[in-house]
Short mmCIF file of C-alpha atoms and ligand atoms in Angstrom, two decimals:
data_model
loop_
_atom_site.label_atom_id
_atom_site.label_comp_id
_atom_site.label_asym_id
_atom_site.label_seq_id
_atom_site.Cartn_x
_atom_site.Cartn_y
_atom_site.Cartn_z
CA UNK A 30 114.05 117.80 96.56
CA UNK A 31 114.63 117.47 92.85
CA UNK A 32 116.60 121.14 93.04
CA UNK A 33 119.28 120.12 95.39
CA UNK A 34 119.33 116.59 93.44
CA UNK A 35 120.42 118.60 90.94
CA UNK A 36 122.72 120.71 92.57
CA UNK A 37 124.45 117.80 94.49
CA UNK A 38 124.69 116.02 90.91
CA UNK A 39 126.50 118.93 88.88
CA UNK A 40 129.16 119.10 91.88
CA UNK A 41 129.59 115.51 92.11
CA UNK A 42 130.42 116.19 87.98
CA UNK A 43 132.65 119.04 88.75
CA UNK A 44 134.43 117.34 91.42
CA UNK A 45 135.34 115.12 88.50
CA UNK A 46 133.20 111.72 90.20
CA UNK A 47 131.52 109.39 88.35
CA UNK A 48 127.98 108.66 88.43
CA UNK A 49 126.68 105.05 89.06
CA UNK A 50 123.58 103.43 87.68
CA UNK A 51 121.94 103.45 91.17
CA UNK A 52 122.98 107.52 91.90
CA UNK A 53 120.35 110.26 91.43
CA UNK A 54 120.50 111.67 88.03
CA UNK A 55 118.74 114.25 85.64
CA UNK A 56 116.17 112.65 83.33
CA UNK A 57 118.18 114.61 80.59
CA UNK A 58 121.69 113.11 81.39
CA UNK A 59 119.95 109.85 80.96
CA UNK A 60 118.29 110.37 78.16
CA UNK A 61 121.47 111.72 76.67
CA UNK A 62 123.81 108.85 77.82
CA UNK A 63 121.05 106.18 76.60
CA UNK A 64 121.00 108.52 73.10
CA UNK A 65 124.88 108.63 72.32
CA UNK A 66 125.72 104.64 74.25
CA UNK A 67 122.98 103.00 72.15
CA UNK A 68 124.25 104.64 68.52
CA UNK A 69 127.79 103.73 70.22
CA UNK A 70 126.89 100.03 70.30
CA UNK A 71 124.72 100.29 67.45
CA UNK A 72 127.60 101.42 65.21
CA UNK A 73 129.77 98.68 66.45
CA UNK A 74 127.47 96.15 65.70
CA UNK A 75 126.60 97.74 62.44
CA UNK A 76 130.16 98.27 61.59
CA UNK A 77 131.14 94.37 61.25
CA UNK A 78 129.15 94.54 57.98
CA UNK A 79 131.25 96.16 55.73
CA UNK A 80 134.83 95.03 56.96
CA UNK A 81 132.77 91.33 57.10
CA UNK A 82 132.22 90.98 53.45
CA UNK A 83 135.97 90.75 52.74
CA UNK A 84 136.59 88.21 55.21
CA UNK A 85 136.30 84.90 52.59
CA UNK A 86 138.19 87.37 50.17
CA UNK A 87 141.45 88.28 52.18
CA UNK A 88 144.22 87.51 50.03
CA UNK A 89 146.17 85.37 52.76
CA UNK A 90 145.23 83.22 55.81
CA UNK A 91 146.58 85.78 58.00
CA UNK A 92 145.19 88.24 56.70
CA UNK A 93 141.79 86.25 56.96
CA UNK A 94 142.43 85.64 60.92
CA UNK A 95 143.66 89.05 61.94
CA UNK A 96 140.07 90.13 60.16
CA UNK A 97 138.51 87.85 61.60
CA UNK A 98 139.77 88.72 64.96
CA UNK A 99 138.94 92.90 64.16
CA UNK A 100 135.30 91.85 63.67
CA UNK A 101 134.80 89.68 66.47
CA UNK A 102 136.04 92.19 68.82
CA UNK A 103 133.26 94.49 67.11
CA UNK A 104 130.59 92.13 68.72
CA UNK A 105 132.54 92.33 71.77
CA UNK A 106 132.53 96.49 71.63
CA UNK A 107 128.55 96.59 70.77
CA UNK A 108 128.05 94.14 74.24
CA UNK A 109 130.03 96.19 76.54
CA UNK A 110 128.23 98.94 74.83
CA UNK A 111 124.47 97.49 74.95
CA UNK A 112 125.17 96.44 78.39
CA UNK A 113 126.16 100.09 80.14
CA UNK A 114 122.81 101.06 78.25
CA UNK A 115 121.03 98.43 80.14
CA UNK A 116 122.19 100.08 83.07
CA UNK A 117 120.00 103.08 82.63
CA UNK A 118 116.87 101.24 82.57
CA UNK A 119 116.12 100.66 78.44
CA UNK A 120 115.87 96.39 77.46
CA UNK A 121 117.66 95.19 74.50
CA UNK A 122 114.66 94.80 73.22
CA UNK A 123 113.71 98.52 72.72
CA UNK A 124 117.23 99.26 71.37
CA UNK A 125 117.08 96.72 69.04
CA UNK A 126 113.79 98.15 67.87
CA UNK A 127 115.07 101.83 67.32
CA UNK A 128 117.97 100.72 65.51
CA UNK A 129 116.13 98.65 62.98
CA UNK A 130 113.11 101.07 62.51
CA UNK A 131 115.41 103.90 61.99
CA UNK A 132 114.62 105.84 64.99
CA UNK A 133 118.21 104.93 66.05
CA UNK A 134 121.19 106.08 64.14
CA UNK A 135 124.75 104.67 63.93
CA UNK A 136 127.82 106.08 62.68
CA UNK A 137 127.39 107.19 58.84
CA UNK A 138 130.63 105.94 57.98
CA UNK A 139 129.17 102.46 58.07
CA UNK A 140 126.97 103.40 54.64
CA UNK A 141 130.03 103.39 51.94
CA UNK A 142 130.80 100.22 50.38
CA UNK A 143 133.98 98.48 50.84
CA UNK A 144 134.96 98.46 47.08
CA UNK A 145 138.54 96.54 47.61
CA UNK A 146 141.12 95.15 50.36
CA UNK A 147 142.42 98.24 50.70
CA UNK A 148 139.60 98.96 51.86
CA UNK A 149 140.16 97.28 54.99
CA UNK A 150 143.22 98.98 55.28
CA UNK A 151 141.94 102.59 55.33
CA UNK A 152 138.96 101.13 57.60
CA UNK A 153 141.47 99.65 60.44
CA UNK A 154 143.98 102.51 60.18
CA UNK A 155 140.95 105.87 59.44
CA UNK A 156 138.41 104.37 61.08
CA UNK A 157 139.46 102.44 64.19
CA UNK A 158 141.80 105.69 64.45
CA UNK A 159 139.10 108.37 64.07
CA UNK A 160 137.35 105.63 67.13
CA UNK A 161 140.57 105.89 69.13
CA UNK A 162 140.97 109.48 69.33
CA UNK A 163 137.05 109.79 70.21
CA UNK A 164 136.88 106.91 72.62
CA UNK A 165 140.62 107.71 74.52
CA UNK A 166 138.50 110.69 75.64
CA UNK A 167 135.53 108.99 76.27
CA UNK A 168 137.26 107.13 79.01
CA UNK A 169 136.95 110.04 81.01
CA UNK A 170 133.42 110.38 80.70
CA UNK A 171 131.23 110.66 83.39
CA UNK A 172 129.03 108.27 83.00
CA UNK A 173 130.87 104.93 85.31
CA UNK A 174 129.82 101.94 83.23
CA UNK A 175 130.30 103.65 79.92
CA UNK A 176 133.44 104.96 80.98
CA UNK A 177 135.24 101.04 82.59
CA UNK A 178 133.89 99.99 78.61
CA UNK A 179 135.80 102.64 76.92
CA UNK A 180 138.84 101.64 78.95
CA UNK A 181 138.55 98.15 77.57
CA UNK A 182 137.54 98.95 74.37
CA UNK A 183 140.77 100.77 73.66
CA UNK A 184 142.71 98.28 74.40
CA UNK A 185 141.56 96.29 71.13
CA UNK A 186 141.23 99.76 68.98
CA UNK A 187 145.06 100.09 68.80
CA UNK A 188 145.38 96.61 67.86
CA UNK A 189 142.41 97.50 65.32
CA UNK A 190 144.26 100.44 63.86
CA UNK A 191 147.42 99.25 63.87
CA UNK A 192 146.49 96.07 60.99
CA UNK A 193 144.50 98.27 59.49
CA UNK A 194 147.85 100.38 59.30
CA UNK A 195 149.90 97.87 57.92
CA UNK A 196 147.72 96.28 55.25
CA UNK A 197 147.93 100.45 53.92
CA UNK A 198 151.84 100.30 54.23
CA UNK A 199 152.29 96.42 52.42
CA UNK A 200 149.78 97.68 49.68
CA UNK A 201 151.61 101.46 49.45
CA UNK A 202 155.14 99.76 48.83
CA UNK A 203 153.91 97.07 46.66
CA UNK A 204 153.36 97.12 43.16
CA UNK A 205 151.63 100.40 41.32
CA UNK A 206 148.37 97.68 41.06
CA UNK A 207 148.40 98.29 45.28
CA UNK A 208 150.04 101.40 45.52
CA UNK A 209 147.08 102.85 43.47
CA UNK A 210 144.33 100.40 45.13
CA UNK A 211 145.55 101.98 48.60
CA UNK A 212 145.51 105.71 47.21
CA UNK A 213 142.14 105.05 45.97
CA UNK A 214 140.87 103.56 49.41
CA UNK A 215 142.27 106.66 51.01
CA UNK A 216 141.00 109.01 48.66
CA UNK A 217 137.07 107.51 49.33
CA UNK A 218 137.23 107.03 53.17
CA UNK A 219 139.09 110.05 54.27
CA UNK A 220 136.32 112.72 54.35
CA UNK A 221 133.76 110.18 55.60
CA UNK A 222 136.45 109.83 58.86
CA UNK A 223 136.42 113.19 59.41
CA UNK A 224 132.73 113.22 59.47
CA UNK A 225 132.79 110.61 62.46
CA UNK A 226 133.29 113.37 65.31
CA UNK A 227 130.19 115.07 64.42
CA UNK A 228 128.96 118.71 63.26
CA UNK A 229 131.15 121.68 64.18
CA UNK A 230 130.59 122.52 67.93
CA UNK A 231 128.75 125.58 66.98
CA UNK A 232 126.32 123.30 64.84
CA UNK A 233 126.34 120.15 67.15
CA UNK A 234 122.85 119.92 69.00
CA UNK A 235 124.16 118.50 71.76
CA UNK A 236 127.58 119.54 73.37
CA UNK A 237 127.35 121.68 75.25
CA UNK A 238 125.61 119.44 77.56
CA UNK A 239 127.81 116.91 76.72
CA UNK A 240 130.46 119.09 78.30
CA UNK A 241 128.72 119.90 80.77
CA UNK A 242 127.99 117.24 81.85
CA UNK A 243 131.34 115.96 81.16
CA UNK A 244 129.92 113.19 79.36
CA UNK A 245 132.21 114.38 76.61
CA UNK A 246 135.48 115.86 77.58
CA UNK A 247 137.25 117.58 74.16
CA UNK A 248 134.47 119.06 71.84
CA UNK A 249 133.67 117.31 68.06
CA UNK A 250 136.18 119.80 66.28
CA UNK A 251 138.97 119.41 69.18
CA UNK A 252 139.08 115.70 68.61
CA UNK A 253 138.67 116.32 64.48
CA UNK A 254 141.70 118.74 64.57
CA UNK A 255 143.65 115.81 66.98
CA UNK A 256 143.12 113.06 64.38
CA UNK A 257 144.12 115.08 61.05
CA UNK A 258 147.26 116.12 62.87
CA UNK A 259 148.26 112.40 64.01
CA UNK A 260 147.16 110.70 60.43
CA UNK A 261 148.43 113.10 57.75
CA UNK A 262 151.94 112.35 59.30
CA UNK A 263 151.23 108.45 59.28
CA UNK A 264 150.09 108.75 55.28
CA UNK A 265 153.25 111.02 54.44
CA UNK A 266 155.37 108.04 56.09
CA UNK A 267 153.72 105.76 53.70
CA UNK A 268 153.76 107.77 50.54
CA UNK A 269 150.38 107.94 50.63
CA UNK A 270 148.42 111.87 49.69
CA UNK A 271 146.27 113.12 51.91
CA UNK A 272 142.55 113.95 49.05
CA UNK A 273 142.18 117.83 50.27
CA UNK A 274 144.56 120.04 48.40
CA UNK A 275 143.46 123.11 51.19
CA UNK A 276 145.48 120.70 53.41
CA UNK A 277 148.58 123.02 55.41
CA UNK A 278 150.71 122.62 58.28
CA UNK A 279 150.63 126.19 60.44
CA UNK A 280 153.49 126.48 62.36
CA UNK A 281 152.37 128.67 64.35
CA UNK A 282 149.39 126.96 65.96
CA UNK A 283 151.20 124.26 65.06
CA UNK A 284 148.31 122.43 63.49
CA UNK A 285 146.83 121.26 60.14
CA UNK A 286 144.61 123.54 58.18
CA UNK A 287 142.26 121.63 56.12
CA UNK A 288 139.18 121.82 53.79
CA UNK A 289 135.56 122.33 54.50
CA UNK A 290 133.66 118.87 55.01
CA UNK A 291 130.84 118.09 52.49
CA UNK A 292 127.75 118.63 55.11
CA UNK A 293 125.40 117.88 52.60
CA UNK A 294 126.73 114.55 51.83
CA UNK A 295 127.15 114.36 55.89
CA UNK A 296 123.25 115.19 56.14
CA UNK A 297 121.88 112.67 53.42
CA UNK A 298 124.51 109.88 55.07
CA UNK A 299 122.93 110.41 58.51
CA UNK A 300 119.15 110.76 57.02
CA UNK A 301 119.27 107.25 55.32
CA UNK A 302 120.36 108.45 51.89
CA UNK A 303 123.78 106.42 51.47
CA UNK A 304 124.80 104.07 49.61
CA UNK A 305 124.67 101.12 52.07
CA UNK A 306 122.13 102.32 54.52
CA UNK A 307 119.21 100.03 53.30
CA UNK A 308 121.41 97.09 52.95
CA UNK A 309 122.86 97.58 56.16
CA UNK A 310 119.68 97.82 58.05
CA UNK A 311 118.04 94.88 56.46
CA UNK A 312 121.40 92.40 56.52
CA UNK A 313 120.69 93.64 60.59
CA UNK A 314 116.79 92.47 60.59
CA UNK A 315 117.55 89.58 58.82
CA UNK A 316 120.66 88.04 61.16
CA UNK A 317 118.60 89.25 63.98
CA UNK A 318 115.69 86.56 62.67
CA UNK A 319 117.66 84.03 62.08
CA UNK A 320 119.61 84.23 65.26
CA UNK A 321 115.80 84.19 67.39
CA UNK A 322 116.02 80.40 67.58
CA UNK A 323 120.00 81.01 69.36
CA UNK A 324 118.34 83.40 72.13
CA UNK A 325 115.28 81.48 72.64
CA UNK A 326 117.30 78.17 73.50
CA UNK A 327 119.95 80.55 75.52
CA UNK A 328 116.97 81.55 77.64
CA UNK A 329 115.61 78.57 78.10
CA UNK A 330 118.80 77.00 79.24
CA UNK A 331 119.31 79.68 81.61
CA UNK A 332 115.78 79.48 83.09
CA UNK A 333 116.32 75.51 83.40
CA UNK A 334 119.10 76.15 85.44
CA UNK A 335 118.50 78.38 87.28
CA UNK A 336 115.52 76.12 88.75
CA UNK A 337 117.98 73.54 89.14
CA UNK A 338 116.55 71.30 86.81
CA UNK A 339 118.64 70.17 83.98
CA UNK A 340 121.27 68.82 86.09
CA UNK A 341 119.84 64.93 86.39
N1 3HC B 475 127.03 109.53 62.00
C1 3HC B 475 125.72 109.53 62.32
N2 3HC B 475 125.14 110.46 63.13
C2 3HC B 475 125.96 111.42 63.62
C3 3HC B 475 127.33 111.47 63.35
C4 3HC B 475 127.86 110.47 62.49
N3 3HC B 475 129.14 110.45 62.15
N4 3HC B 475 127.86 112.54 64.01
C5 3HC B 475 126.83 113.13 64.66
N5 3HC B 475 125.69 112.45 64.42
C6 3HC B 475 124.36 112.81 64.90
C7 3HC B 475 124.25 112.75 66.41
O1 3HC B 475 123.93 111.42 66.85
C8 3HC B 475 123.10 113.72 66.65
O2 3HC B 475 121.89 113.10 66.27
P1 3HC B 475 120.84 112.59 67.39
O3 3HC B 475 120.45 113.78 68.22
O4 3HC B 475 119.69 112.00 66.61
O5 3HC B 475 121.59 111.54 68.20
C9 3HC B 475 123.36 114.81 65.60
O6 3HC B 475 124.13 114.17 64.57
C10 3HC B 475 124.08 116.02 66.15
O7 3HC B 475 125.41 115.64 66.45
P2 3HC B 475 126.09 116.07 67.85
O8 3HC B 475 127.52 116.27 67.60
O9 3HC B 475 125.31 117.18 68.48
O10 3HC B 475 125.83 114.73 68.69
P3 3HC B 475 126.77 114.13 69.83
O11 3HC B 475 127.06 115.16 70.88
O12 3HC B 475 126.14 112.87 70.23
O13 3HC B 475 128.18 113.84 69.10
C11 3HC B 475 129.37 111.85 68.43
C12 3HC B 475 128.26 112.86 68.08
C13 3HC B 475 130.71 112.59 68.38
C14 3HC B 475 129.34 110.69 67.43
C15 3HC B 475 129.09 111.35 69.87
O14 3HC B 475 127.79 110.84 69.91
C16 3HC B 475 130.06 110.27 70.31
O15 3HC B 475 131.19 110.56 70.67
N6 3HC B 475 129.57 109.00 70.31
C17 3HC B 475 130.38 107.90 70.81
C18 3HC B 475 131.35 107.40 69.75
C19 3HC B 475 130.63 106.80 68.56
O16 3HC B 475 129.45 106.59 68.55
N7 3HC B 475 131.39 106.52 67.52
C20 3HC B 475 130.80 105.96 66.32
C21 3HC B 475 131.76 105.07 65.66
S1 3HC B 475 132.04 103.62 66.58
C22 3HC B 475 133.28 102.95 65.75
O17 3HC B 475 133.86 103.56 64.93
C23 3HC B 475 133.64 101.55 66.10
C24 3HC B 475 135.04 101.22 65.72
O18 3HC B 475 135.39 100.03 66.37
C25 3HC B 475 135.17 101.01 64.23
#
């Protein structure tokens, strides 16, 4: 039985069809969708800390709302995300658990430290763009639930990228205080953004399951070579220089040739050795703690009514 299970499953995935929570499905794909979803959401969730710690420091009001409003639709992204894990039969609970013992990762671009408000700028605009280019294909995935959140997650990304954008632009035409706060900012986030789609396909563990599957649908250095070519062109219109002097249009393939990415630094990010990593996993513990007595009570309403009682 399992065999044609199988069989029916890859041509339901080369016919292009999504699969459902309640369709037959390999253990592996699975296991593979409950692997990359769960890091998806985890990194969301994860990924409010840095850009949070500059929200009572944004220089205007404005600029303290439209933060405000980035990092709430984090949350947002990490519940869609959670939720299409759900689907595949793993609680909360568990994921919560890997996450905070380490077993769990979540994007290593989450370990630098946010050293200044440009910082927020290269963030929004490097890393909500690196996260646009990845999850734009990631709508296509196979995978139905994962897929309808990708769709609504992009949505807010381009609203994401785009402040992130224009805090770089202000700070690049202001004074040479900003112009050389937003070079710096650049200069520290750029390789860690390129570092966000993964090893090289020929070192990446898992894609070519991934493809096949069509869980992903453009490979880790397809998407890499997609985001270089749409950002070096968006820092040039700002006056801002791209930190890789190996950096070249070729006109023939009509792409950017750039430098090798640090995969030792990549390696010691992902294996807990950054700066932030401890910090960011125990800020996590902590608000999870403190934020028991808000679940308890949420269950216990929700128990209450649905018995009906609570209504006299
Ligand atoms: N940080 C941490 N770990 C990484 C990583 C990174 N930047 N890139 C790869 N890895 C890990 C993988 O998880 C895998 O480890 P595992 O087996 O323990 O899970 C290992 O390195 C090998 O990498 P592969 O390329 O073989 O793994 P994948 O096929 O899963 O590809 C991926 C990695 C491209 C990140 C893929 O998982 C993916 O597309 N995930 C969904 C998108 C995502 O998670 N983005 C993270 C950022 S979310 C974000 O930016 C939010 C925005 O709003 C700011």
């Amino acid at each position: 039985m399992s065999a044609d299970n199988e069989i029916i499953f890859q041509e339901k995935i080369d016919a292009g069809l999504k699969i459902e929570p309640k369709d037959w499905m390999p253990d592996k794909y699975r296991k593979h969708l409950i692997r990359q979803i769960s890091q998806h959401a985890h990194s969301e969730i994860i990924g409010m800390q840095p850009e949070g710690n500059w929200i009572t420091r944004a220089p205007t009001l404005r600029a303290k709302m439209v933060l405000i409003a980035k990092v709430q639709d984090e949350a947002g992204h990490g519940l869609y995300l959670y939720s299409a894990t759900e689907t595949l039969g793993i609680t909360r609970n568990e994921l919560i658990q890997q996450l905070q013992t380490g077993k769990a990762k979540y994007s290593s671009i989450f370990n630098y430290p946010t050293l200044s408000w440009a910082d927020m700028g290269a963030i929004g605009w490097l890393v909500d763009g690196a996260a646009i280019v990845n999850q734009q294909s990631l709508r296509r995935t196979s995978y139905g639930p994962y897929s309808r959140a990708m769709v609504r997650i992009c949505k807010e990304e381009s609203f994401h990228q785009r402040q992130g954008y224009e805090i770089m632009s202000k700070m690049s035409n202001g004074t040479p205080e900003q112009q050389e706060m937003a070079q710096d900012a650049l200069n520290r986030w750029w390789w860690p953004s390129l570092m966000m789609f993964g090893p090289h396909d020929s070192e990446s563990a898992h894609t070519s399951n991934a493809m096949k599957w069509k869980i992903k649908r453009e490979t880790n250095d397809d998407l890499r070579q997609l985001f270089v070519d749409r950002t070096v062109k968006q820092a040039d219109l700002i006056g801002l220089e791209i930190p890789d002097p190996k950096l070249k249009w070729n006109p023939e393939t009509k792409h950017y040739i750039f430098g090798e990415i640090d995969w030792d630094e990549f390696w010691e990010v992902v294996n807990g050795n950054g700066f932030c990593n401890k910090e960011r996993i125990n800020n996590h513990i902590n608000s999870h703690e403190e934020g028991q007595w808000v679940r308890e009570a949420a269950l216990a309403y929700s128990e209450k009514t649905q018995n009906g009682v609570g209504n006299e």
